[in-house]
Every structure is written in C-alpha cells, then in structure tokens.
Amino acid sequence: SQTETRQTVAYPDSLTDAEKSWLDAHPVIRLAPDPKFQPIEFFDQTGRYTGLAADIAAALEQRLAIRFTIVRCANWDDVIQRTKRREVDLLNAVVKTPQRETYLTFPSPYLTIPSVIIVRKSVNQELTLDMLRGMHVVMVSNYGYADLIRNQYPDLFIELVPELKTALRKVSFGMADAFVGDLATASFYIESEKITNLKVAGETDPPNVSGFAVRSDWPELASILEKTMATITPEEQSAIYDKWIHLSISPGPALEDFKTFLMILGSGVVLAMTGFLLWNRQLKVKVQQKTRNLEKEIEERKKTEQALVKSEELFHLITGHTSCLVSIYDAAGNYIYASPSHEQLGYQPADLIGKSGFTTILKE
C-alpha cells in the first residue's frame, strides 16, 4: 500500500516520529499556486506547475518522498477563497500578513525580493511611499504586500486589480500613476509584454519576503516544511534563484530616451559634417595649390615653346640667306634638315630629308 511504501522512506533526521507519522497519515497535500505569478510560480503552456517556487516545492517533494496535489485556480483571488474554505492545504511564495495569519500558519520565509515603485518614464524624480500620497497607486488584490502597504499607509489611494499584467498596463497607459510590488515579477512582465515606457522610480521598505503558508489547523506540516527547507543548501537555493530571477528591468527606449538618442545622433552628425567641411576645405586648398603649380608649369612650357619657335625662325632666317651648305643628320646619318643652298648642287632640300648623307656626298 501507499502507506507501507512511505514508511520505508528515509525522512530527514530532523523530523520527529510524530511528524513522520503525520506525513504517512496525510498522503494528499493540496497546493494551489498563483496561476500567473511569473517567474515565481505559474502554469506554463502545457499546464505544468513551474517557476522558482515550483522548483523549491519539487526539492521538498524529493526529500520527503511525497507528491503535492496541484490545484489549479482561476486567479489569486480564487486561490485565497478556496484556502479559506479549506479546499486548499498549502500555498507557496506568499507574504505573511496579519490578515492571513487568521487562517494560515507561516514557516520561515525562503525568498526575499526588492519591492519597488514603477512609474512611466516621463516621471523625472525618485519616489518613496510617502511621496505617493495624492497619487493613483495600483496593486494586485489579495497579494500580501498590498495588505502590508495598506496597513502602513492607510491614507494612500490604492486601486486593487486581479492581475499584475493589468496593474502594469494601467500605469503604462496613464490610467494610474504608480505600481508598487516586487521587482522580480514586475521586470518579468515588463520584458515579456514588451512594455517600453516604464521604469523603477524607487525601492520600498520592507522588501517582499515570502515562503510557504499552511492551513492553520495543520501546524505539523508547517514544522515539517521548515525543517526540510533547512536541508536545502545555499548552493542549491542559489541555483534555483539564478535560474528564474533577473533583478533588472531592461525595457526598450521610451520617448525621452529616443529624444536623447536623436540629440546624440544629431551631435554626431554635426561633428561628422564639421569634420567633412574641414577636410573639404583642406582638400580645396591642396587642389588650389596644385592648380597654381600646374598653371605655372604650363606658363613656363609656353614660354619655352615660344622661345623655341623664335629660335627656329632665326635659324631658318640665317640658313636661308647663306651660300654655305647647312645640313643636319640623325644618328643613322640621314638628313633631317638641308638648307636652301643645296639647290646649288641640284638638290631640292625637301627631297633630301630622310636620305643618307653619304649618298649625296658620293653623288657630288
């Protein structure tokens, strides 16, 4: 039988015989999670109970060789109502409050998460709970932290909504001024829902401290859970926390951030344009210098060509009025110039160009 099988289990040494007998006598322990409390506890797309608190519960199940019976409720309000009617035996990752102590017993908490004030990014100042007076604050109904804040700040105007997603969207859409709650779940929803215009404006005190809560007529189970939790090493707990909790908010850019980006981009463009204009100016100076050098070179070439033309004209003038034979030969001994005086020998100067000077000599 199930009882006989359980009696062979090696329970933690810290449990008393009475506590071991109590477990044997209670094979069914009903645990009702918050169905939408990511990443602490929730039901995934396949309907499986998952999250940080689910991993803690699984670690206890393994040590106690038991299996919690998971009760799926519509929302957290439904969880609380069923717990009050004793349709649920155990809650996980809940905050201890005076209101809840009337029907629940709380072992030592195992989870501490910073609690924060979340506002739209257009808010330019850091905020405290005292500064929220006169503002429209939204929180999740039946959450223990909401009870704590209402107890400490009874004059705050707090609207209670059934879901965290609804609370954050009210702030995002300007239907509320601020949300107060734990950073882990808020950051998860802000990222998963891609809400880009929210930010943390301040941290509140006390932080969100939570753990198991047991129906008040089962103190034995509260003691068993506390003793078994003590067997989970800090390294095991850290591995579970690191798997699920990322205590940061990294939403996309809000309008103010976009304006800042545009200013930075504009400054970069101005710097780039300034650099380009300076470079262009330097290039223009270099081009002008090159142009002046080229113009000077062209002018000098023109002068040289003009000098050559005058020199050639003078040469022809001289050789054209002398009776002496004036000849110019290339390296092969061929005529490249013959003065008009060659006509005295019966040669037309033009006919000699390109011919061998030796042929002419022999002819003479």
mmCIF file of N, CA and C in Angstrom, residues 147-259:
data_model
loop_
_atom_site.group_PDB
_atom_site.id
_atom_site.type_symbol
_atom_site.label_atom_id
_atom_site.label_comp_id
_atom_site.label_asym_id
_atom_site.label_seq_id
_atom_site.Cartn_x
_atom_site.Cartn_y
_atom_site.Cartn_z
ATOM 1 N N ASP A 147 -1.500 44.147 1.325
ATOM 2 C CA ASP A 147 -2.024 44.273 2.690
ATOM 3 C C ASP A 147 -1.044 45.017 3.587
ATOM 4 N N LEU A 148 0.252 44.718 3.444
ATOM 5 C CA LEU A 148 1.248 45.392 4.276
ATOM 6 C C LEU A 148 1.267 46.896 4.007
ATOM 7 N N ILE A 149 1.229 47.257 2.748
ATOM 8 C CA ILE A 149 1.271 48.680 2.397
ATOM 9 C C ILE A 149 0.005 49.384 2.881
ATOM 10 N N ARG A 150 -1.132 48.750 2.734
ATOM 11 C CA ARG A 150 -2.389 49.372 3.184
ATOM 12 C C ARG A 150 -2.409 49.514 4.703
ATOM 13 N N ASN A 151 -1.773 48.566 5.398
ATOM 14 C CA ASN A 151 -1.707 48.670 6.860
ATOM 15 C C ASN A 151 -0.810 49.828 7.291
ATOM 16 N N GLN A 152 0.312 50.012 6.594
ATOM 17 C CA GLN A 152 1.271 51.047 6.971
ATOM 18 C C GLN A 152 0.882 52.424 6.443
ATOM 19 N N TYR A 153 0.205 52.446 5.301
ATOM 20 C CA TYR A 153 -0.152 53.726 4.669
ATOM 21 C C TYR A 153 -1.652 53.721 4.354
ATOM 22 N N PRO A 154 -2.472 53.814 5.372
ATOM 23 C CA PRO A 154 -3.934 53.736 5.151
ATOM 24 C C PRO A 154 -4.487 54.905 4.349
ATOM 25 N N ASP A 155 -3.725 56.014 4.259
ATOM 26 C CA ASP A 155 -4.238 57.177 3.536
ATOM 27 C C ASP A 155 -3.855 57.164 2.057
ATOM 28 N N LEU A 156 -3.126 56.153 1.609
ATOM 29 C CA LEU A 156 -2.807 56.061 0.175
ATOM 30 C C LEU A 156 -4.039 55.608 -0.603
ATOM 31 N N PHE A 157 -4.212 56.203 -1.791
ATOM 32 C CA PHE A 157 -5.291 55.749 -2.675
ATOM 33 C C PHE A 157 -4.752 54.586 -3.504
ATOM 34 N N ILE A 158 -5.177 53.370 -3.172
ATOM 35 C CA ILE A 158 -4.684 52.165 -3.842
ATOM 36 C C ILE A 158 -5.846 51.470 -4.538
ATOM 37 N N GLU A 159 -5.720 51.312 -5.845
ATOM 38 C CA GLU A 159 -6.694 50.531 -6.617
ATOM 39 C C GLU A 159 -6.182 49.102 -6.712
ATOM 40 N N LEU A 160 -7.006 48.147 -6.365
ATOM 41 C CA LEU A 160 -6.631 46.737 -6.422
ATOM 42 C C LEU A 160 -7.195 46.107 -7.691
ATOM 43 N N VAL A 161 -6.327 45.421 -8.431
ATOM 44 C CA VAL A 161 -6.737 44.747 -9.664
ATOM 45 C C VAL A 161 -6.381 43.269 -9.542
ATOM 46 N N PRO A 162 -7.043 42.408 -10.315
ATOM 47 C CA PRO A 162 -6.848 40.959 -10.121
ATOM 48 C C PRO A 162 -5.523 40.412 -10.639
ATOM 49 N N GLU A 163 -4.850 41.116 -11.570
ATOM 50 C CA GLU A 163 -3.640 40.571 -12.176
ATOM 51 C C GLU A 163 -2.541 41.617 -12.264
ATOM 52 N N LEU A 164 -1.289 41.134 -12.213
ATOM 53 C CA LEU A 164 -0.134 42.016 -12.323
ATOM 54 C C LEU A 164 -0.081 42.672 -13.706
ATOM 55 N N LYS A 165 -0.398 41.909 -14.726
ATOM 56 C CA LYS A 165 -0.377 42.455 -16.085
ATOM 57 C C LYS A 165 -1.308 43.664 -16.194
ATOM 58 N N THR A 166 -2.489 43.548 -15.604
ATOM 59 C CA THR A 166 -3.444 44.648 -15.624
ATOM 60 C C THR A 166 -2.889 45.866 -14.900
ATOM 61 N N ALA A 167 -2.255 45.634 -13.747
ATOM 62 C CA ALA A 167 -1.696 46.737 -12.958
ATOM 63 C C ALA A 167 -0.637 47.498 -13.751
ATOM 64 N N LEU A 168 0.285 46.778 -14.373
ATOM 65 C CA LEU A 168 1.366 47.426 -15.114
ATOM 66 C C LEU A 168 0.830 48.153 -16.342
ATOM 67 N N ARG A 169 -0.146 47.588 -17.001
ATOM 68 C CA ARG A 169 -0.698 48.244 -18.186
ATOM 69 C C ARG A 169 -1.471 49.509 -17.806
ATOM 70 N N LYS A 170 -2.092 49.521 -16.654
ATOM 71 C CA LYS A 170 -2.768 50.743 -16.210
ATOM 72 C C LYS A 170 -1.767 51.881 -16.048
ATOM 73 N N VAL A 171 -0.608 51.583 -15.495
ATOM 74 C CA VAL A 171 0.429 52.611 -15.355
ATOM 75 C C VAL A 171 0.965 53.000 -16.725
ATOM 76 N N SER A 172 1.208 52.017 -17.559
ATOM 77 C CA SER A 172 1.743 52.285 -18.892
ATOM 78 C C SER A 172 0.814 53.166 -19.719
ATOM 79 N N PHE A 173 -0.501 52.942 -19.605
ATOM 80 C CA PHE A 173 -1.486 53.697 -20.384
ATOM 81 C C PHE A 173 -1.907 55.001 -19.716
ATOM 82 N N GLY A 174 -1.325 55.323 -18.546
ATOM 83 C CA GLY A 174 -1.664 56.566 -17.869
ATOM 84 C C GLY A 174 -2.949 56.502 -17.079
ATOM 85 N N MET A 175 -3.483 55.291 -16.837
ATOM 86 C CA MET A 175 -4.707 55.133 -16.058
ATOM 87 C C MET A 175 -4.401 55.081 -14.562
ATOM 88 N N ALA A 176 -3.142 54.984 -14.210
ATOM 89 C CA ALA A 176 -2.683 55.028 -12.818
ATOM 90 C C ALA A 176 -1.315 55.684 -12.815
ATOM 91 N N ASP A 177 -0.932 56.239 -11.651
ATOM 92 C CA ASP A 177 0.348 56.952 -11.563
ATOM 93 C C ASP A 177 1.515 56.041 -11.236
ATOM 94 N N ALA A 178 1.276 54.991 -10.446
ATOM 95 C CA ALA A 178 2.393 54.160 -9.992
ATOM 96 C C ALA A 178 1.908 52.766 -9.629
ATOM 97 N N PHE A 179 2.806 51.804 -9.780
ATOM 98 C CA PHE A 179 2.575 50.434 -9.316
ATOM 99 C C PHE A 179 3.571 50.143 -8.210
ATOM 100 N N VAL A 180 3.127 49.445 -7.174
ATOM 101 C CA VAL A 180 4.014 49.027 -6.087
ATOM 102 C C VAL A 180 3.960 47.504 -6.003
ATOM 103 N N GLY A 181 5.130 46.874 -6.060
ATOM 104 C CA GLY A 181 5.187 45.420 -5.993
ATOM 105 C C GLY A 181 6.613 44.933 -6.090
ATOM 106 N N ASP A 182 6.781 43.613 -6.197
ATOM 107 C CA ASP A 182 8.141 43.066 -6.202
ATOM 108 C C ASP A 182 8.780 43.200 -7.586
ATOM 109 N N LEU A 183 10.092 43.400 -7.574
ATOM 110 C CA LEU A 183 10.830 43.683 -8.800
ATOM 111 C C LEU A 183 10.916 42.483 -9.728
ATOM 112 N N ALA A 184 11.019 41.274 -9.170
ATOM 113 C CA ALA A 184 11.202 40.085 -9.997
ATOM 114 C C ALA A 184 10.026 39.861 -10.944
ATOM 115 N N THR A 185 8.810 39.854 -10.387
ATOM 116 C CA THR A 185 7.642 39.602 -11.232
ATOM 117 C C THR A 185 7.364 40.795 -12.151
ATOM 118 N N ALA A 186 7.576 42.014 -11.637
ATOM 119 C CA ALA A 186 7.325 43.197 -12.466
ATOM 120 C C ALA A 186 8.271 43.230 -13.656
ATOM 121 N N SER A 187 9.555 42.967 -13.423
ATOM 122 C CA SER A 187 10.522 43.001 -14.525
ATOM 123 C C SER A 187 10.217 41.911 -15.548
ATOM 124 N N PHE A 188 9.757 40.741 -15.055
ATOM 125 C CA PHE A 188 9.401 39.654 -15.964
ATOM 126 C C PHE A 188 8.282 40.081 -16.908
ATOM 127 N N TYR A 189 7.223 40.689 -16.350
ATOM 128 C CA TYR A 189 6.085 41.085 -17.184
ATOM 129 C C TYR A 189 6.438 42.246 -18.102
ATOM 130 N N ILE A 190 7.239 43.174 -17.619
ATOM 131 C CA ILE A 190 7.629 44.303 -18.466
ATOM 132 C C ILE A 190 8.390 43.806 -19.688
ATOM 133 N N GLU A 191 9.264 42.832 -19.484
ATOM 134 C CA GLU A 191 10.035 42.288 -20.598
ATOM 135 C C GLU A 191 9.168 41.428 -21.510
ATOM 136 N N SER A 192 8.379 40.527 -20.911
ATOM 137 C CA SER A 192 7.591 39.602 -21.729
ATOM 138 C C SER A 192 6.475 40.312 -22.487
ATOM 139 N N GLU A 193 5.890 41.354 -21.898
ATOM 140 C CA GLU A 193 4.818 42.098 -22.550
ATOM 141 C C GLU A 193 5.342 43.253 -23.405
ATOM 142 N N LYS A 194 6.667 43.424 -23.397
ATOM 143 C CA LYS A 194 7.311 44.477 -24.204
ATOM 144 C C LYS A 194 6.724 45.859 -23.890
ATOM 145 N N ILE A 195 6.596 46.152 -22.607
ATOM 146 C CA ILE A 195 6.141 47.470 -22.169
ATOM 147 C C ILE A 195 7.373 48.368 -22.099
ATOM 148 N N THR A 196 7.435 49.367 -22.952
ATOM 149 C CA THR A 196 8.684 50.117 -23.136
ATOM 150 C C THR A 196 8.747 51.464 -22.432
ATOM 151 N N ASN A 197 7.678 51.850 -21.736
ATOM 152 C CA ASN A 197 7.681 53.215 -21.181
ATOM 153 C C ASN A 197 7.631 53.249 -19.659
ATOM 154 N N LEU A 198 8.060 52.163 -19.005
ATOM 155 C CA LEU A 198 8.057 52.109 -17.553
ATOM 156 C C LEU A 198 9.480 52.049 -16.996
ATOM 157 N N LYS A 199 9.621 52.497 -15.762
ATOM 158 C CA LYS A 199 10.925 52.448 -15.096
ATOM 159 C C LYS A 199 10.723 52.347 -13.588
ATOM 160 N N VAL A 200 11.792 51.959 -12.884
ATOM 161 C CA VAL A 200 11.766 51.921 -11.433
ATOM 162 C C VAL A 200 12.087 53.314 -10.903
ATOM 163 N N ALA A 201 11.197 53.843 -10.060
ATOM 164 C CA ALA A 201 11.396 55.192 -9.516
ATOM 165 C C ALA A 201 11.866 55.169 -8.076
ATOM 166 N N GLY A 202 11.872 54.003 -7.437
ATOM 167 C CA GLY A 202 12.325 53.925 -6.060
ATOM 168 C C GLY A 202 12.093 52.550 -5.483
ATOM 169 N N GLU A 203 12.824 52.245 -4.414
ATOM 170 C CA GLU A 203 12.676 50.965 -3.724
ATOM 171 C C GLU A 203 11.919 51.202 -2.424
ATOM 172 N N THR A 204 11.050 50.284 -2.073
ATOM 173 C CA THR A 204 10.216 50.454 -0.878
ATOM 174 C C THR A 204 10.702 49.552 0.250
ATOM 175 N N ASP A 205 10.276 49.901 1.454
ATOM 176 C CA ASP A 205 10.630 49.119 2.636
ATOM 177 C C ASP A 205 9.344 48.774 3.376
ATOM 178 N N PRO A 206 9.104 47.535 3.774
ATOM 179 C CA PRO A 206 10.048 46.423 3.712
ATOM 180 C C PRO A 206 10.090 45.777 2.332
ATOM 181 N N PRO A 207 11.098 44.916 2.079
ATOM 182 C CA PRO A 207 11.110 44.175 0.821
ATOM 183 C C PRO A 207 10.025 43.105 0.819
ATOM 184 N N ASN A 208 9.876 42.430 -0.282
ATOM 185 C CA ASN A 208 8.859 41.395 -0.416
ATOM 186 C C ASN A 208 9.456 40.070 0.078
ATOM 187 N N VAL A 209 9.057 39.653 1.259
ATOM 188 C CA VAL A 209 9.565 38.428 1.878
ATOM 189 C C VAL A 209 8.450 37.382 1.845
ATOM 190 N N SER A 210 8.748 36.217 1.273
ATOM 191 C CA SER A 210 7.688 35.224 1.093
ATOM 192 C C SER A 210 8.213 33.808 1.290
ATOM 193 N N GLY A 211 7.273 32.881 1.385
ATOM 194 C CA GLY A 211 7.594 31.469 1.576
ATOM 195 C C GLY A 211 6.317 30.652 1.591
ATOM 196 N N PHE A 212 6.380 29.468 2.237
ATOM 197 C CA PHE A 212 5.196 28.611 2.312
ATOM 198 C C PHE A 212 4.194 29.150 3.344
ATOM 199 N N ALA A 213 2.922 28.807 3.136
ATOM 200 C CA ALA A 213 1.863 29.096 4.100
ATOM 201 C C ALA A 213 0.962 27.866 4.175
ATOM 202 N N VAL A 214 0.702 27.404 5.395
ATOM 203 C CA VAL A 214 -0.042 26.162 5.616
ATOM 204 C C VAL A 214 -1.355 26.480 6.333
ATOM 205 N N ARG A 215 -2.383 25.733 6.020
ATOM 206 C CA ARG A 215 -3.651 25.934 6.719
ATOM 207 C C ARG A 215 -3.399 25.859 8.224
ATOM 208 N N SER A 216 -4.015 26.749 8.959
ATOM 209 C CA SER A 216 -3.674 26.948 10.366
ATOM 210 C C SER A 216 -3.950 25.728 11.248
ATOM 211 N N ASP A 217 -4.814 24.810 10.805
ATOM 212 C CA ASP A 217 -5.096 23.616 11.610
ATOM 213 C C ASP A 217 -4.124 22.484 11.298
ATOM 214 N N TRP A 218 -3.072 22.765 10.495
ATOM 215 C CA TRP A 218 -2.041 21.767 10.206
ATOM 216 C C TRP A 218 -0.661 22.290 10.635
ATOM 217 N N PRO A 219 -0.440 22.592 11.876
ATOM 218 C CA PRO A 219 0.868 23.095 12.311
ATOM 219 C C PRO A 219 1.986 22.078 12.094
ATOM 220 N N GLU A 220 1.628 20.784 12.102
ATOM 221 C CA GLU A 220 2.644 19.758 11.874
ATOM 222 C C GLU A 220 3.307 19.938 10.502
ATOM 223 N N LEU A 221 2.493 20.227 9.489
ATOM 224 C CA LEU A 221 3.054 20.403 8.140
ATOM 225 C C LEU A 221 3.960 21.630 8.084
ATOM 226 N N ALA A 222 3.596 22.688 8.791
ATOM 227 C CA ALA A 222 4.439 23.890 8.822
ATOM 228 C C ALA A 222 5.806 23.558 9.406
ATOM 229 N N SER A 223 5.833 22.778 10.469
ATOM 230 C CA SER A 223 7.098 22.377 11.087
ATOM 231 C C SER A 223 7.902 21.479 10.157
ATOM 232 N N ILE A 224 7.225 20.545 9.501
ATOM 233 C CA ILE A 224 7.908 19.632 8.568
ATOM 234 C C ILE A 224 8.562 20.407 7.428
ATOM 235 N N LEU A 225 7.829 21.363 6.853
ATOM 236 C CA LEU A 225 8.357 22.142 5.738
ATOM 237 C C LEU A 225 9.558 22.979 6.175
ATOM 238 N N GLU A 226 9.471 23.577 7.356
ATOM 239 C CA GLU A 226 10.580 24.415 7.824
ATOM 240 C C GLU A 226 11.841 23.572 8.035
ATOM 241 N N LYS A 227 11.700 22.415 8.652
ATOM 242 C CA LYS A 227 12.853 21.551 8.890
ATOM 243 C C LYS A 227 13.437 21.027 7.578
ATOM 244 N N THR A 228 12.567 20.708 6.629
ATOM 245 C CA THR A 228 13.056 20.175 5.356
ATOM 246 C C THR A 228 13.708 21.258 4.513
ATOM 247 N N MET A 229 13.166 22.475 4.578
ATOM 248 C CA MET A 229 13.800 23.590 3.867
ATOM 249 C C MET A 229 15.227 23.801 4.355
ATOM 250 N N ALA A 230 15.476 23.534 5.630
ATOM 251 C CA ALA A 230 16.819 23.720 6.191
ATOM 252 C C ALA A 230 17.829 22.751 5.591
ATOM 253 N N THR A 231 17.355 21.681 4.952
ATOM 254 C CA THR A 231 18.271 20.718 4.341
ATOM 255 C C THR A 231 18.679 21.114 2.923
ATOM 256 N N ILE A 232 18.013 22.125 2.369
ATOM 257 C CA ILE A 232 18.393 22.617 1.035
ATOM 258 C C ILE A 232 19.574 23.560 1.199
ATOM 259 N N THR A 233 20.682 23.236 0.621
ATOM 260 C CA THR A 233 21.903 24.017 0.812
ATOM 261 C C THR A 233 21.796 25.385 0.145
ATOM 262 N N PRO A 234 22.583 26.358 0.608
ATOM 263 C CA PRO A 234 22.597 27.673 -0.050
ATOM 264 C C PRO A 234 22.957 27.578 -1.526
ATOM 265 N N GLU A 235 23.834 26.638 -1.884
ATOM 266 C CA GLU A 235 24.211 26.472 -3.291
ATOM 267 C C GLU A 235 23.017 26.017 -4.125
ATOM 268 N N GLU A 236 22.217 25.084 -3.566
ATOM 269 C CA GLU A 236 21.021 24.616 -4.280
ATOM 270 C C GLU A 236 20.009 25.745 -4.442
ATOM 271 N N GLN A 237 19.819 26.523 -3.391
ATOM 272 C CA GLN A 237 18.881 27.640 -3.477
ATOM 273 C C GLN A 237 19.357 28.675 -4.493
ATOM 274 N N SER A 238 20.652 28.983 -4.479
ATOM 275 C CA SER A 238 21.188 29.973 -5.431
ATOM 276 C C SER A 238 20.992 29.514 -6.862
ATOM 277 N N ALA A 239 21.184 28.213 -7.104
ATOM 278 C CA ALA A 239 20.994 27.692 -8.466
ATOM 279 C C ALA A 239 19.555 27.874 -8.917
ATOM 280 N N ILE A 240 18.606 27.654 -7.997
ATOM 281 C CA ILE A 240 17.183 27.838 -8.340
ATOM 282 C C ILE A 240 16.872 29.313 -8.564
ATOM 283 N N TYR A 241 17.381 30.189 -7.680
ATOM 284 C CA TYR A 241 17.121 31.625 -7.825
ATOM 285 C C TYR A 241 17.697 32.154 -9.135
ATOM 286 N N ASP A 242 18.939 31.783 -9.430
ATOM 287 C CA ASP A 242 19.603 32.286 -10.644
ATOM 288 C C ASP A 242 18.899 31.815 -11.909
ATOM 289 N N LYS A 243 18.240 30.676 -11.825
ATOM 290 C CA LYS A 243 17.512 30.143 -12.985
ATOM 291 C C LYS A 243 16.326 31.026 -13.353
ATOM 292 N N TRP A 244 15.687 31.617 -12.346
ATOM 293 C CA TRP A 244 14.418 32.298 -12.583
ATOM 294 C C TRP A 244 14.439 33.806 -12.386
ATOM 295 N N ILE A 245 15.285 34.309 -11.492
ATOM 296 C CA ILE A 245 15.206 35.720 -11.133
ATOM 297 C C ILE A 245 16.345 36.500 -11.752
ATOM 298 N N HIS A 246 15.985 37.556 -12.460
ATOM 299 C CA HIS A 246 16.946 38.507 -13.007
ATOM 300 C C HIS A 246 16.475 39.885 -12.541
ATOM 301 N N LEU A 247 17.071 40.369 -11.481
ATOM 302 C CA LEU A 247 16.567 41.586 -10.841
ATOM 303 C C LEU A 247 17.001 42.829 -11.586
ATOM 304 N N SER A 248 16.452 42.999 -12.748
ATOM 305 C CA SER A 248 16.724 44.200 -13.534
ATOM 306 C C SER A 248 15.558 44.427 -14.460
ATOM 307 N N ILE A 249 15.420 45.657 -14.885
ATOM 308 C CA ILE A 249 14.388 45.998 -15.863
ATOM 309 C C ILE A 249 15.081 46.557 -17.081
ATOM 310 N N SER A 250 14.844 45.944 -18.225
ATOM 311 C CA SER A 250 15.512 46.386 -19.442
ATOM 312 C C SER A 250 14.518 46.632 -20.553
ATOM 313 N N PRO A 251 13.566 47.505 -20.347
ATOM 314 C CA PRO A 251 12.593 47.774 -21.402
ATOM 315 C C PRO A 251 13.222 48.556 -22.532
ATOM 316 N N GLY A 252 12.533 48.609 -23.666
ATOM 317 C CA GLY A 252 13.038 49.357 -24.804
ATOM 318 C C GLY A 252 13.003 50.846 -24.544
ATOM 319 N N PRO A 253 13.502 51.649 -25.460
ATOM 320 C CA PRO A 253 13.604 53.091 -25.234
ATOM 321 C C PRO A 253 12.247 53.781 -25.183
ATOM 322 N N ALA A 254 12.089 54.644 -24.209
ATOM 323 C CA ALA A 254 10.887 55.470 -24.138
ATOM 324 C C ALA A 254 11.090 56.716 -24.988
ATOM 325 N N LEU A 255 10.061 57.588 -25.011
ATOM 326 C CA LEU A 255 10.148 58.781 -25.837
ATOM 327 C C LEU A 255 11.320 59.643 -25.417
ATOM 328 N N GLU A 256 11.524 59.789 -24.085
ATOM 329 C CA GLU A 256 12.633 60.621 -23.628
ATOM 330 C C GLU A 256 13.969 60.038 -24.077
ATOM 331 N N ASP A 257 14.075 58.689 -23.976
ATOM 332 C CA ASP A 257 15.318 58.058 -24.416
ATOM 333 C C ASP A 257 15.520 58.262 -25.908
ATOM 334 N N PHE A 258 14.402 58.197 -26.656
ATOM 335 C CA PHE A 258 14.508 58.373 -28.097
ATOM 336 C C PHE A 258 14.967 59.784 -28.437
ATOM 337 N N LYS A 259 14.435 60.776 -27.666
ATOM 338 C CA LYS A 259 14.878 62.152 -27.889
ATOM 339 C C LYS A 259 16.370 62.299 -27.593
#
